[in-house]
Amino acid sequence: MSSIWDSIKDKARVVGTAATVASQKTKLRTEILLIDRELKARQQAFGTQLYDYVSPLAKTPSFFASDDTLTTTLRPPLITAQREIAALEIKVERQKEFINEAIVKRKSAFPNPASNWQEKLSNAGKSTAMAGNETKLKTELSMFEVQVKAHKQQFGLDLYPTLENLEDTQGWLPTDREIRSIYDSCRKDSENIKLRKTMKQNELTALGGGNPEANNNSNNNQQTQKQQIQ
């Protein structure tokens, strides 16, 4: 009887250990995913900060005539972002005008106070409808502003890998002091984030979880091969 119970306990211990390991793997994969998002967010913030600094400089004729490494590196992704943002900024300004007009219209809609309950009820209905229209206009304005920010963030995601590659392969760094400062700060933060990711990946590998990026690449290659066969 004792040997039976010992066997049951051993099996339970094995099952418990496997469950613990599986739980740790899931936790690590989740943490790696969050780290990837953190890295993306940091480089998006880099894009927003750099775009706000560079965009005014890019309005000068010399920006399009220069052929130095910094200008030729910045120019393609910046022009793409500027083109999209310019169209949105027109919408933003127009939307602000609509909002101001709606506010003026609401304030002037009731020049005289209501004298009875019917007028008060009517005024309340009109005021609510007008306020609802203002809210709708402000919501649309927020959407345009979010799209503007998204293009600035994409500018960072497009540009940062190029700057990183230039530094790693050619030892080149931005010659403009402010751009260099913005880039250096992002590079430092990005390296720290990548180091944390590597540590988590090593922990996962030690638990037998494999390399998530290698697994993803393998799955993508297999899917591509299947599509080619079909």
Coordinates of N, CA and C in Angstrom, one line a residue:
M1 N 0.8 -1.2 0.0 CA 0.0 0.0 0.0 C 0.9 1.3 0.0
S2 N 1.9 1.2 0.8 CA 2.8 2.3 0.9 C 3.5 2.7 -0.5
S3 N 3.9 1.6 -1.2 CA 4.5 1.9 -2.5 C 3.5 2.5 -3.5
I4 N 2.3 2.1 -3.4 CA 1.2 2.7 -4.2 C 1.1 4.2 -4.0
W5 N 1.0 4.5 -2.7 CA 0.9 5.9 -2.3 C 2.1 6.7 -2.7
D6 N 3.3 6.1 -2.6 CA 4.5 6.8 -3.0 C 4.5 7.1 -4.5
S7 N 4.0 6.1 -5.3 CA 3.9 6.2 -6.7 C 3.0 7.3 -7.1
I8 N 1.8 7.4 -6.4 CA 0.8 8.4 -6.6 C 1.4 9.8 -6.3
K9 N 2.2 9.9 -5.2 CA 2.8 11.2 -4.8 C 3.8 11.6 -5.8
D10 N 4.6 10.6 -6.3 CA 5.6 11.0 -7.3 C 5.0 11.5 -8.6
K11 N 3.9 10.9 -9.0 CA 3.3 11.3 -10.2 C 2.7 12.7 -10.0
A12 N 2.1 12.9 -8.9 CA 1.5 14.2 -8.6 C 2.6 15.3 -8.5
R13 N 3.7 14.9 -8.0 CA 4.9 15.9 -8.0 C 5.3 16.2 -9.4
V14 N 5.4 15.2 -10.2 CA 5.8 15.4 -11.6 C 4.8 16.3 -12.3
V15 N 3.5 16.0 -12.1 CA 2.5 16.8 -12.8 C 2.5 18.3 -12.3
G16 N 2.7 18.4 -11.0 CA 2.8 19.8 -10.4 C 4.0 20.5 -10.9
T17 N 5.1 19.9 -11.1 CA 6.3 20.5 -11.6 C 6.1 20.9 -13.1
A18 N 5.4 20.1 -13.8 CA 5.2 20.4 -15.3 C 4.2 21.6 -15.4
A19 N 3.2 21.6 -14.5 CA 2.3 22.7 -14.5 C 3.0 24.0 -14.1
T20 N 3.9 24.0 -13.2 CA 4.6 25.1 -12.8 C 5.5 25.7 -13.9
V21 N 6.2 24.7 -14.6 CA 7.0 25.1 -15.7 C 6.2 25.7 -16.8
A22 N 5.1 25.1 -17.1 CA 4.2 25.7 -18.2 C 3.7 27.1 -17.8
S23 N 3.4 27.3 -16.5 CA 3.0 28.6 -16.1 C 4.1 29.6 -16.2
Q24 N 5.3 29.2 -15.9 CA 6.4 30.1 -16.0 C 6.7 30.5 -17.5
K25 N 6.5 29.5 -18.3 CA 6.7 29.7 -19.8 C 5.7 30.8 -20.3
T26 N 4.5 30.6 -19.9 CA 3.4 31.5 -20.3 C 3.7 32.9 -19.8
K27 N 4.1 33.0 -18.6 CA 4.4 34.3 -17.9 C 5.6 34.9 -18.7
L28 N 6.6 34.2 -19.0 CA 7.8 34.8 -19.8 C 7.4 35.2 -21.2
R29 N 6.6 34.4 -21.9 CA 6.1 34.8 -23.2 C 5.3 36.1 -23.2
T30 N 4.5 36.2 -22.1 CA 3.7 37.4 -22.0 C 4.6 38.6 -21.7
E31 N 5.6 38.4 -20.9 CA 6.5 39.5 -20.5 C 7.3 39.9 -21.8
I32 N 7.7 39.0 -22.6 CA 8.4 39.3 -23.8 C 7.6 40.1 -24.8
L33 N 6.3 39.7 -24.9 CA 5.4 40.4 -25.7 C 5.2 41.9 -25.2
L34 N 5.1 42.1 -23.9 CA 5.0 43.4 -23.4 C 6.3 44.2 -23.6
I35 N 7.4 43.6 -23.5 CA 8.7 44.3 -23.8 C 8.8 44.7 -25.2
D36 N 8.3 43.9 -26.2 CA 8.3 44.2 -27.6 C 7.4 45.5 -27.8
R37 N 6.3 45.5 -27.1 CA 5.4 46.7 -27.2 C 6.0 47.9 -26.6
E38 N 6.8 47.7 -25.5 CA 7.5 48.9 -24.9 C 8.5 49.4 -25.8
L39 N 9.3 48.5 -26.5 CA 10.3 49.0 -27.5 C 9.7 49.8 -28.6
K40 N 8.6 49.3 -29.1 CA 7.9 49.9 -30.2 C 7.4 51.3 -29.8
A41 N 6.8 51.4 -28.5 CA 6.3 52.6 -28.0 C 7.4 53.7 -27.8
R42 N 8.6 53.2 -27.4 CA 9.7 54.1 -27.2 C 10.2 54.7 -28.6
Q43 N 10.2 53.9 -29.6 CA 10.6 54.4 -30.9 C 9.6 55.2 -31.6
Q44 N 8.3 55.0 -31.2 CA 7.2 55.9 -31.6 C 7.4 57.2 -31.0
A45 N 7.7 57.2 -29.7 CA 7.9 58.5 -29.0 C 9.1 59.3 -29.6
F46 N 10.1 58.5 -30.0 CA 11.3 59.1 -30.7 C 10.8 59.8 -32.0
G47 N 9.9 59.2 -32.7 CA 9.4 59.7 -34.0 C 8.7 61.0 -33.7
T48 N 7.8 61.0 -32.7 CA 7.0 62.2 -32.4 C 7.9 63.4 -32.0
Q49 N 8.9 63.1 -31.2 CA 9.8 64.2 -30.7 C 10.7 64.7 -31.9
L50 N 11.2 63.8 -32.7 CA 12.1 64.2 -33.8 C 11.4 64.9 -34.9
Y51 N 10.2 64.4 -35.2 CA 9.4 65.1 -36.2 C 9.1 66.5 -35.9
D52 N 8.7 66.8 -34.6 CA 8.4 68.2 -34.2 C 9.6 69.1 -34.3
Y53 N 10.8 68.5 -34.1 CA 12.0 69.3 -34.3 C 12.4 69.5 -35.7
V54 N 12.3 68.4 -36.5 CA 12.9 68.5 -37.9 C 11.9 69.1 -38.9
S55 N 10.6 68.9 -38.7 CA 9.6 69.4 -39.7 C 9.8 70.9 -40.0
P56 N 10.0 71.8 -39.1 CA 10.1 73.2 -39.5 C 11.4 73.4 -40.3
L57 N 12.5 72.7 -40.0 CA 13.7 72.8 -40.7 C 13.6 72.3 -42.1
A58 N 12.7 71.4 -42.3 CA 12.5 70.8 -43.7 C 11.8 71.7 -44.6
K59 N 11.3 72.8 -44.1 CA 10.5 73.7 -45.0 C 11.4 74.7 -45.7
T60 N 12.7 74.6 -45.4 CA 13.7 75.5 -46.1 C 14.1 74.9 -47.4
P61 N 14.4 75.7 -48.5 CA 14.9 75.1 -49.8 C 16.1 74.3 -49.7
S62 N 17.0 74.6 -48.7 CA 18.3 73.9 -48.6 C 18.1 72.5 -48.2
F63 N 17.0 72.2 -47.5 CA 16.7 70.8 -47.1 C 16.6 69.9 -48.3
F64 N 16.0 70.3 -49.4 CA 15.8 69.5 -50.5 C 17.0 69.5 -51.5
A65 N 17.9 70.5 -51.3 CA 19.1 70.6 -52.1 C 20.3 69.9 -51.5
S66 N 20.3 69.7 -50.1 CA 21.5 69.1 -49.4 C 21.6 67.6 -49.8
D67 N 22.8 67.1 -49.8 CA 23.1 65.7 -50.1 C 23.9 65.1 -49.0
D68 N 24.0 65.7 -47.8 CA 24.8 65.1 -46.7 C 24.0 63.9 -46.2
T69 N 24.7 63.1 -45.4 CA 24.1 61.8 -45.0 C 22.9 62.0 -44.1
L70 N 23.0 63.0 -43.2 CA 21.8 63.3 -42.3 C 20.6 63.6 -43.1
T71 N 20.7 64.5 -44.0 CA 19.6 65.0 -44.8 C 19.0 63.9 -45.7
T72 N 19.9 63.2 -46.4 CA 19.4 62.1 -47.3 C 18.8 60.9 -46.5
T73 N 19.2 60.8 -45.2 CA 18.6 59.8 -44.4 C 17.2 60.2 -43.9
L74 N 17.1 61.4 -43.5 CA 15.9 61.9 -42.9 C 14.8 62.2 -44.0
R75 N 15.2 62.6 -45.2 CA 14.3 63.1 -46.2 C 13.2 62.2 -46.6
P76 N 13.5 60.9 -47.0 CA 12.4 60.0 -47.5 C 11.3 59.8 -46.5
P77 N 11.6 59.3 -45.2 CA 10.5 59.1 -44.3 C 9.8 60.4 -43.8
L78 N 10.6 61.5 -43.8 CA 10.0 62.7 -43.4 C 9.0 63.3 -44.4
I79 N 9.4 63.2 -45.7 CA 8.5 63.7 -46.7 C 7.2 62.9 -46.7
T80 N 7.3 61.6 -46.5 CA 6.1 60.7 -46.5 C 5.2 61.1 -45.3
A81 N 5.8 61.3 -44.1 CA 5.0 61.7 -43.0 C 4.4 63.1 -43.2
Q82 N 5.2 64.1 -43.7 CA 4.7 65.4 -43.9 C 3.5 65.5 -44.9
R83 N 3.5 64.7 -45.9 CA 2.5 64.6 -46.9 C 1.1 64.2 -46.2
E84 N 1.2 63.2 -45.4 CA 0.0 62.7 -44.8 C -0.5 63.7 -43.7
I85 N 0.5 64.2 -42.9 CA 0.1 65.1 -41.8 C -0.5 66.4 -42.4
A86 N 0.1 66.9 -43.5 CA -0.4 68.2 -44.1 C -1.9 68.1 -44.4
A87 N -2.3 67.0 -45.0 CA -3.7 66.8 -45.3 C -4.6 66.8 -44.0
L88 N -4.1 66.1 -43.0 CA -4.8 66.0 -41.8 C -4.9 67.3 -41.0
E89 N -3.8 68.1 -41.1 CA -3.8 69.4 -40.4 C -4.8 70.4 -41.0
I90 N -5.1 70.3 -42.3 CA -6.1 71.0 -42.9 C -7.5 70.7 -42.3
K91 N -7.7 69.4 -42.2 CA -8.9 68.9 -41.6 C -9.1 69.3 -40.1
V92 N -7.9 69.3 -39.4 CA -8.0 69.8 -38.0 C -8.4 71.2 -37.9
E93 N -7.8 72.1 -38.7 CA -8.1 73.5 -38.6 C -9.6 73.8 -39.0
R94 N -10.0 73.0 -40.1 CA -11.4 73.2 -40.5 C -12.4 72.7 -39.4
Q95 N -12.0 71.6 -38.7 CA -12.8 71.1 -37.6 C -12.9 72.1 -36.5
K96 N -11.8 72.7 -36.2 CA -11.8 73.7 -35.1 C -12.7 74.9 -35.4
E97 N -12.8 75.3 -36.7 CA -13.7 76.3 -37.1 C -15.1 75.9 -36.9
F98 N -15.4 74.7 -37.3 CA -16.8 74.1 -37.1 C -17.2 74.2 -35.7
I99 N -16.3 73.8 -34.8 CA -16.5 73.8 -33.4 C -16.8 75.2 -32.8
N100 N -16.0 76.1 -33.2 CA -16.2 77.5 -32.8 C -17.5 78.1 -33.3
E101 N -17.9 77.8 -34.5 CA -19.1 78.2 -35.1 C -20.3 77.6 -34.3
A102 N -20.2 76.3 -34.0 CA -21.2 75.6 -33.2 C -21.4 76.3 -31.8
I103 N -20.3 76.6 -31.2 CA -20.4 77.2 -29.8 C -21.0 78.6 -29.9
V104 N -20.7 79.4 -30.9 CA -21.3 80.7 -31.1 C -22.8 80.6 -31.4
K105 N -23.1 79.6 -32.2 CA -24.5 79.4 -32.6 C -25.3 79.0 -31.3
R106 N -24.8 78.2 -30.5 CA -25.5 77.7 -29.3 C -25.7 78.9 -28.3
K107 N -24.7 79.7 -28.1 CA -24.7 80.8 -27.2 C -25.7 81.9 -27.6
S108 N -25.8 82.0 -29.0 CA -26.7 83.1 -29.5 C -28.1 82.6 -29.8
A109 N -28.4 81.3 -29.5 CA -29.7 80.7 -29.8 C -30.7 81.1 -28.8
F110 N -30.3 81.5 -27.6 CA -31.3 81.9 -26.6 C -31.0 83.3 -26.0
P111 N -31.2 84.3 -26.8 CA -30.9 85.7 -26.4 C -31.8 86.1 -25.2
N112 N -33.0 85.6 -25.1 CA -33.9 86.0 -24.0 C -34.2 84.7 -23.2
P113 N -34.2 84.8 -21.8 CA -34.5 83.7 -21.0 C -35.9 83.2 -21.2
A114 N -36.2 82.0 -21.0 CA -37.5 81.4 -21.1 C -38.4 82.0 -20.1
S115 N -39.7 82.3 -20.5 CA -40.7 82.9 -19.6 C -41.7 81.9 -19.0
N116 N -41.7 80.7 -19.5 CA -42.6 79.7 -19.0 C -42.1 78.3 -19.2
W117 N -42.8 77.3 -18.7 CA -42.2 75.9 -18.7 C -42.1 75.4 -20.1
Q118 N -43.0 75.8 -21.0 CA -42.9 75.3 -22.4 C -41.7 75.7 -23.0
E119 N -41.4 77.0 -22.9 CA -40.2 77.6 -23.5 C -38.9 77.0 -22.9
K120 N -38.9 76.8 -21.6 CA -37.8 76.1 -20.9 C -37.5 74.7 -21.4
L121 N -38.6 74.0 -21.6 CA -38.5 72.6 -22.2 C -38.0 72.6 -23.6
S122 N -38.5 73.6 -24.4 CA -38.0 73.7 -25.8 C -36.6 74.1 -25.8
N123 N -36.2 75.1 -25.0 CA -34.8 75.5 -25.0 C -33.9 74.4 -24.6
A124 N -34.3 73.6 -23.6 CA -33.5 72.5 -23.1 C -33.2 71.5 -24.2
G125 N -34.3 71.2 -25.0 CA -34.1 70.2 -26.1 C -33.2 70.7 -27.1
K126 N -33.3 72.0 -27.5 CA -32.4 72.6 -28.5 C -31.0 72.6 -28.0
S127 N -30.8 73.0 -26.7 CA -29.5 73.1 -26.1 C -28.8 71.7 -26.1
T128 N -29.6 70.7 -25.7 CA -29.0 69.3 -25.7 C -28.6 68.9 -27.1
A129 N -29.4 69.2 -28.1 CA -29.1 68.8 -29.5 C -27.8 69.5 -29.9
M130 N -27.7 70.8 -29.6 CA -26.5 71.6 -30.0 C -25.3 71.1 -29.3
A131 N -25.4 70.8 -28.0 CA -24.3 70.3 -27.2 C -23.8 68.9 -27.8
G132 N -24.8 68.1 -28.2 CA -24.5 66.8 -28.8 C -23.7 67.0 -30.1
N133 N -24.1 68.0 -30.9 CA -23.4 68.3 -32.1 C -21.9 68.7 -31.9
E134 N -21.8 69.5 -30.8 CA -20.4 70.0 -30.5 C -19.5 68.8 -30.0
T135 N -20.1 67.9 -29.3 CA -19.4 66.7 -28.8 C -19.0 65.9 -30.0
K136 N -19.9 65.7 -31.0 CA -19.6 64.9 -32.2 C -18.4 65.6 -32.9
L137 N -18.4 66.9 -33.1 CA -17.4 67.6 -33.8 C -16.0 67.5 -33.0
K138 N -16.1 67.5 -31.7 CA -14.8 67.4 -30.9 C -14.3 66.0 -31.0
T139 N -15.2 65.0 -31.1 CA -14.7 63.6 -31.2 C -14.0 63.4 -32.5
E140 N -14.6 64.0 -33.6 CA -14.0 63.9 -34.9 C -12.6 64.6 -34.9
L141 N -12.5 65.8 -34.2 CA -11.3 66.5 -34.1 C -10.2 65.6 -33.4
S142 N -10.6 64.9 -32.4 CA -9.7 64.1 -31.6 C -9.2 63.0 -32.5
M143 N -10.0 62.4 -33.4 CA -9.6 61.4 -34.3 C -8.6 61.8 -35.3
F144 N -8.8 63.1 -35.8 CA -7.8 63.6 -36.7 C -6.4 63.8 -36.0
E145 N -6.5 64.3 -34.8 CA -5.3 64.6 -34.0 C -4.5 63.2 -33.7
V146 N -5.3 62.2 -33.4 CA -4.7 60.9 -33.2 C -4.0 60.4 -34.5
Q147 N -4.6 60.6 -35.6 CA -4.0 60.2 -36.9 C -2.7 61.0 -37.2
V148 N -2.7 62.2 -36.8 CA -1.5 63.0 -37.0 C -0.4 62.4 -36.1
K149 N -0.7 62.1 -34.9 CA 0.3 61.5 -34.0 C 0.8 60.2 -34.5
A150 N -0.1 59.4 -35.1 CA 0.2 58.1 -35.6 C 1.3 58.2 -36.7
H151 N 1.1 59.2 -37.6 CA 2.1 59.4 -38.7 C 3.5 59.8 -38.1
K152 N 3.5 60.6 -37.1 CA 4.7 61.0 -36.5 C 5.4 59.8 -35.8
Q153 N 4.6 58.9 -35.2 CA 5.1 57.7 -34.6 C 5.7 56.8 -35.7
Q154 N 5.0 56.7 -36.8 CA 5.5 55.8 -37.8 C 6.7 56.3 -38.4
F155 N 6.9 57.6 -38.5 CA 8.1 58.3 -38.9 C 9.3 57.7 -38.1
G156 N 9.1 57.6 -36.7 CA 10.1 57.1 -35.9 C 10.4 55.7 -36.1
L157 N 9.4 54.9 -36.3 CA 9.6 53.4 -36.6 C 10.3 53.2 -37.9
D158 N 10.1 54.1 -38.9 CA 10.7 53.9 -40.2 C 12.2 54.4 -40.1
L159 N 12.4 55.5 -39.4 CA 13.8 56.1 -39.4 C 14.7 55.4 -38.4
Y160 N 14.2 55.1 -37.2 CA 15.2 54.6 -36.2 C 16.1 53.4 -36.6
P161 N 15.5 52.4 -37.2 CA 16.4 51.3 -37.6 C 17.5 51.7 -38.6
T162 N 17.2 52.7 -39.4 CA 18.3 53.2 -40.4 C 19.4 53.9 -39.6
L163 N 19.0 54.7 -38.7 CA 20.0 55.4 -37.9 C 20.9 54.4 -37.1
E164 N 20.2 53.4 -36.5 CA 20.9 52.4 -35.7 C 21.8 51.6 -36.6
N165 N 21.4 51.3 -37.8 CA 22.3 50.6 -38.7 C 23.5 51.4 -39.2
L166 N 23.3 52.7 -39.4 CA 24.4 53.6 -39.8 C 25.4 53.7 -38.7
E167 N 25.0 53.7 -37.4 CA 25.9 53.7 -36.3 C 26.7 52.4 -36.2
D168 N 25.9 51.3 -36.3 CA 26.6 50.0 -36.1 C 27.5 49.6 -37.2
T169 N 27.2 49.9 -38.4 CA 28.0 49.5 -39.6 C 29.0 50.5 -40.0
Q170 N 28.7 51.8 -39.8 CA 29.6 52.8 -40.3 C 30.2 53.8 -39.3
G171 N 29.7 53.6 -38.0 CA 30.1 54.4 -37.0 C 29.6 55.9 -37.1
W172 N 28.6 56.0 -37.9 CA 28.0 57.4 -38.2 C 27.0 57.8 -37.2
L173 N 27.0 59.0 -36.8 CA 26.0 59.5 -35.9 C 25.5 60.9 -36.4
P174 N 24.3 61.2 -36.1 CA 23.7 62.5 -36.6 C 24.6 63.7 -36.2
T175 N 24.8 64.6 -37.2 CA 25.7 65.7 -37.0 C 25.0 66.9 -36.3
D176 N 23.7 66.9 -36.4 CA 22.9 68.0 -35.7 C 22.9 67.6 -34.2
R177 N 23.2 68.6 -33.4 CA 23.3 68.3 -31.9 C 22.0 67.9 -31.3
E178 N 20.9 68.5 -31.7 CA 19.6 68.2 -31.1 C 19.1 66.8 -31.6
I179 N 19.3 66.6 -32.9 CA 18.9 65.3 -33.4 C 19.8 64.2 -32.8
R180 N 21.0 64.4 -32.6 CA 21.9 63.4 -32.0 C 21.5 63.1 -30.5
S181 N 21.0 64.2 -29.8 CA 20.6 64.0 -28.4 C 19.3 63.2 -28.4
I182 N 18.4 63.4 -29.3 CA 17.1 62.7 -29.4 C 17.4 61.2 -29.7
Y183 N 18.3 61.0 -30.7 CA 18.6 59.7 -31.1 C 19.3 58.9 -30.0
D184 N 20.3 59.5 -29.4 CA 21.1 58.9 -28.3 C 20.2 58.4 -27.2
S185 N 19.3 59.3 -26.8 CA 18.4 58.9 -25.7 C 17.6 57.7 -26.1
C186 N 17.0 57.7 -27.3 CA 16.2 56.5 -27.8 C 17.1 55.3 -27.9
R187 N 18.3 55.4 -28.4 CA 19.2 54.3 -28.6 C 19.5 53.6 -27.2
K188 N 19.8 54.5 -26.2 CA 20.1 54.0 -24.9 C 18.9 53.2 -24.3
D189 N 17.7 53.8 -24.4 CA 16.5 53.2 -23.9 C 16.2 51.9 -24.6
S190 N 16.4 51.9 -25.9 CA 16.1 50.7 -26.8 C 17.1 49.6 -26.4
E191 N 18.4 49.9 -26.2 CA 19.3 48.8 -25.8 C 19.0 48.2 -24.5
N192 N 18.6 49.1 -23.5 CA 18.2 48.6 -22.2 C 16.9 47.7 -22.3
I193 N 16.0 48.0 -23.1 CA 14.8 47.2 -23.3 C 15.1 45.9 -24.0
K194 N 16.0 46.0 -25.0 CA 16.4 44.7 -25.7 C 17.2 43.8 -24.8
L195 N 18.0 44.4 -23.9 CA 18.7 43.5 -22.9 C 17.7 42.8 -22.0
R196 N 16.7 43.5 -21.6 CA 15.7 42.8 -20.7 C 15.0 41.7 -21.5
K197 N 14.7 42.0 -22.8 CA 14.1 40.9 -23.6 C 15.0 39.7 -23.7
T198 N 16.3 39.9 -24.0 CA 17.2 38.8 -24.1 C 17.3 38.0 -22.8
M199 N 17.3 38.6 -21.7 CA 17.3 37.9 -20.4 C 16.0 37.0 -20.3
K200 N 14.9 37.6 -20.7 CA 13.6 36.8 -20.6 C 13.7 35.6 -21.6
Q201 N 14.2 35.9 -22.8 CA 14.3 34.8 -23.8 C 15.3 33.7 -23.3
N202 N 16.3 34.1 -22.6 CA 17.3 33.1 -22.1 C 16.6 32.2 -21.0
E203 N 15.8 32.9 -20.2 CA 15.0 32.2 -19.1 C 14.1 31.2 -19.8
L204 N 13.4 31.6 -20.8 CA 12.4 30.8 -21.5 C 13.1 29.6 -22.2
T205 N 14.3 29.8 -22.8 CA 15.1 28.8 -23.4 C 15.5 27.7 -22.4
A206 N 15.9 28.2 -21.2 CA 16.3 27.3 -20.1 C 15.2 26.4 -19.6
L207 N 14.0 26.9 -19.8 CA 12.8 26.1 -19.4 C 12.4 25.2 -20.5
G208 N 13.1 25.2 -21.6 CA 12.7 24.4 -22.8 C 11.7 25.0 -23.7
G209 N 11.5 26.4 -23.6 CA 10.5 27.1 -24.3 C 11.0 27.5 -25.7
G210 N 12.3 27.3 -26.0 CA 12.8 27.6 -27.3 C 12.9 29.1 -27.5
N211 N 13.3 29.6 -28.7 CA 13.4 31.0 -29.0 C 12.1 31.4 -29.7
P212 N 11.3 32.3 -29.1 CA 10.1 32.7 -29.7 C 10.2 33.3 -31.1
E213 N 11.3 34.1 -31.3 CA 11.5 34.7 -32.6 C 11.9 33.7 -33.6
A214 N 12.7 32.7 -33.3 CA 13.1 31.7 -34.2 C 11.9 30.8 -34.5
N215 N 11.0 30.5 -33.5 CA 9.8 29.8 -33.8 C 8.9 30.5 -34.8
N216 N 8.7 31.8 -34.5 CA 7.9 32.6 -35.4 C 8.4 32.6 -36.8
N217 N 9.7 32.8 -37.0 CA 10.3 32.8 -38.3 C 10.1 31.4 -39.0
S218 N 10.2 30.3 -38.2 CA 10.0 29.0 -38.8 C 8.6 28.8 -39.2
N219 N 7.6 29.3 -38.4 CA 6.2 29.2 -38.8 C 5.9 30.0 -40.0
N220 N 6.5 31.2 -40.1 CA 6.3 32.0 -41.3 C 6.9 31.4 -42.5
N221 N 8.0 30.7 -42.4 CA 8.6 30.1 -43.6 C 7.8 28.9 -44.0
Q222 N 7.3 28.1 -43.0 CA 6.5 27.0 -43.4 C 5.2 27.4 -44.1
Q223 N 4.6 28.5 -43.6 CA 3.4 29.0 -44.2 C 3.6 29.5 -45.6
T224 N 4.8 30.1 -45.8 CA 5.1 30.6 -47.2 C 5.3 29.4 -48.1
Q225 N 6.0 28.4 -47.7 CA 6.2 27.2 -48.5 C 4.9 26.5 -48.9
K226 N 3.9 26.5 -47.9 CA 2.6 25.9 -48.2 C 1.9 26.7 -49.3
Q227 N 2.0 28.0 -49.2 CA 1.3 28.9 -50.1 C 1.9 28.7 -51.5
Q228 N 3.3 28.5 -51.6 CA 3.9 28.3 -52.9 C 3.5 27.0 -53.5
I229 N 3.4 25.9 -52.7 CA 3.0 24.6 -53.2 C 1.6 24.7 -53.7
Q230 N 0.7 25.4 -53.0 CA -0.7 25.5 -53.4 C -0.8 26.4 -54.7

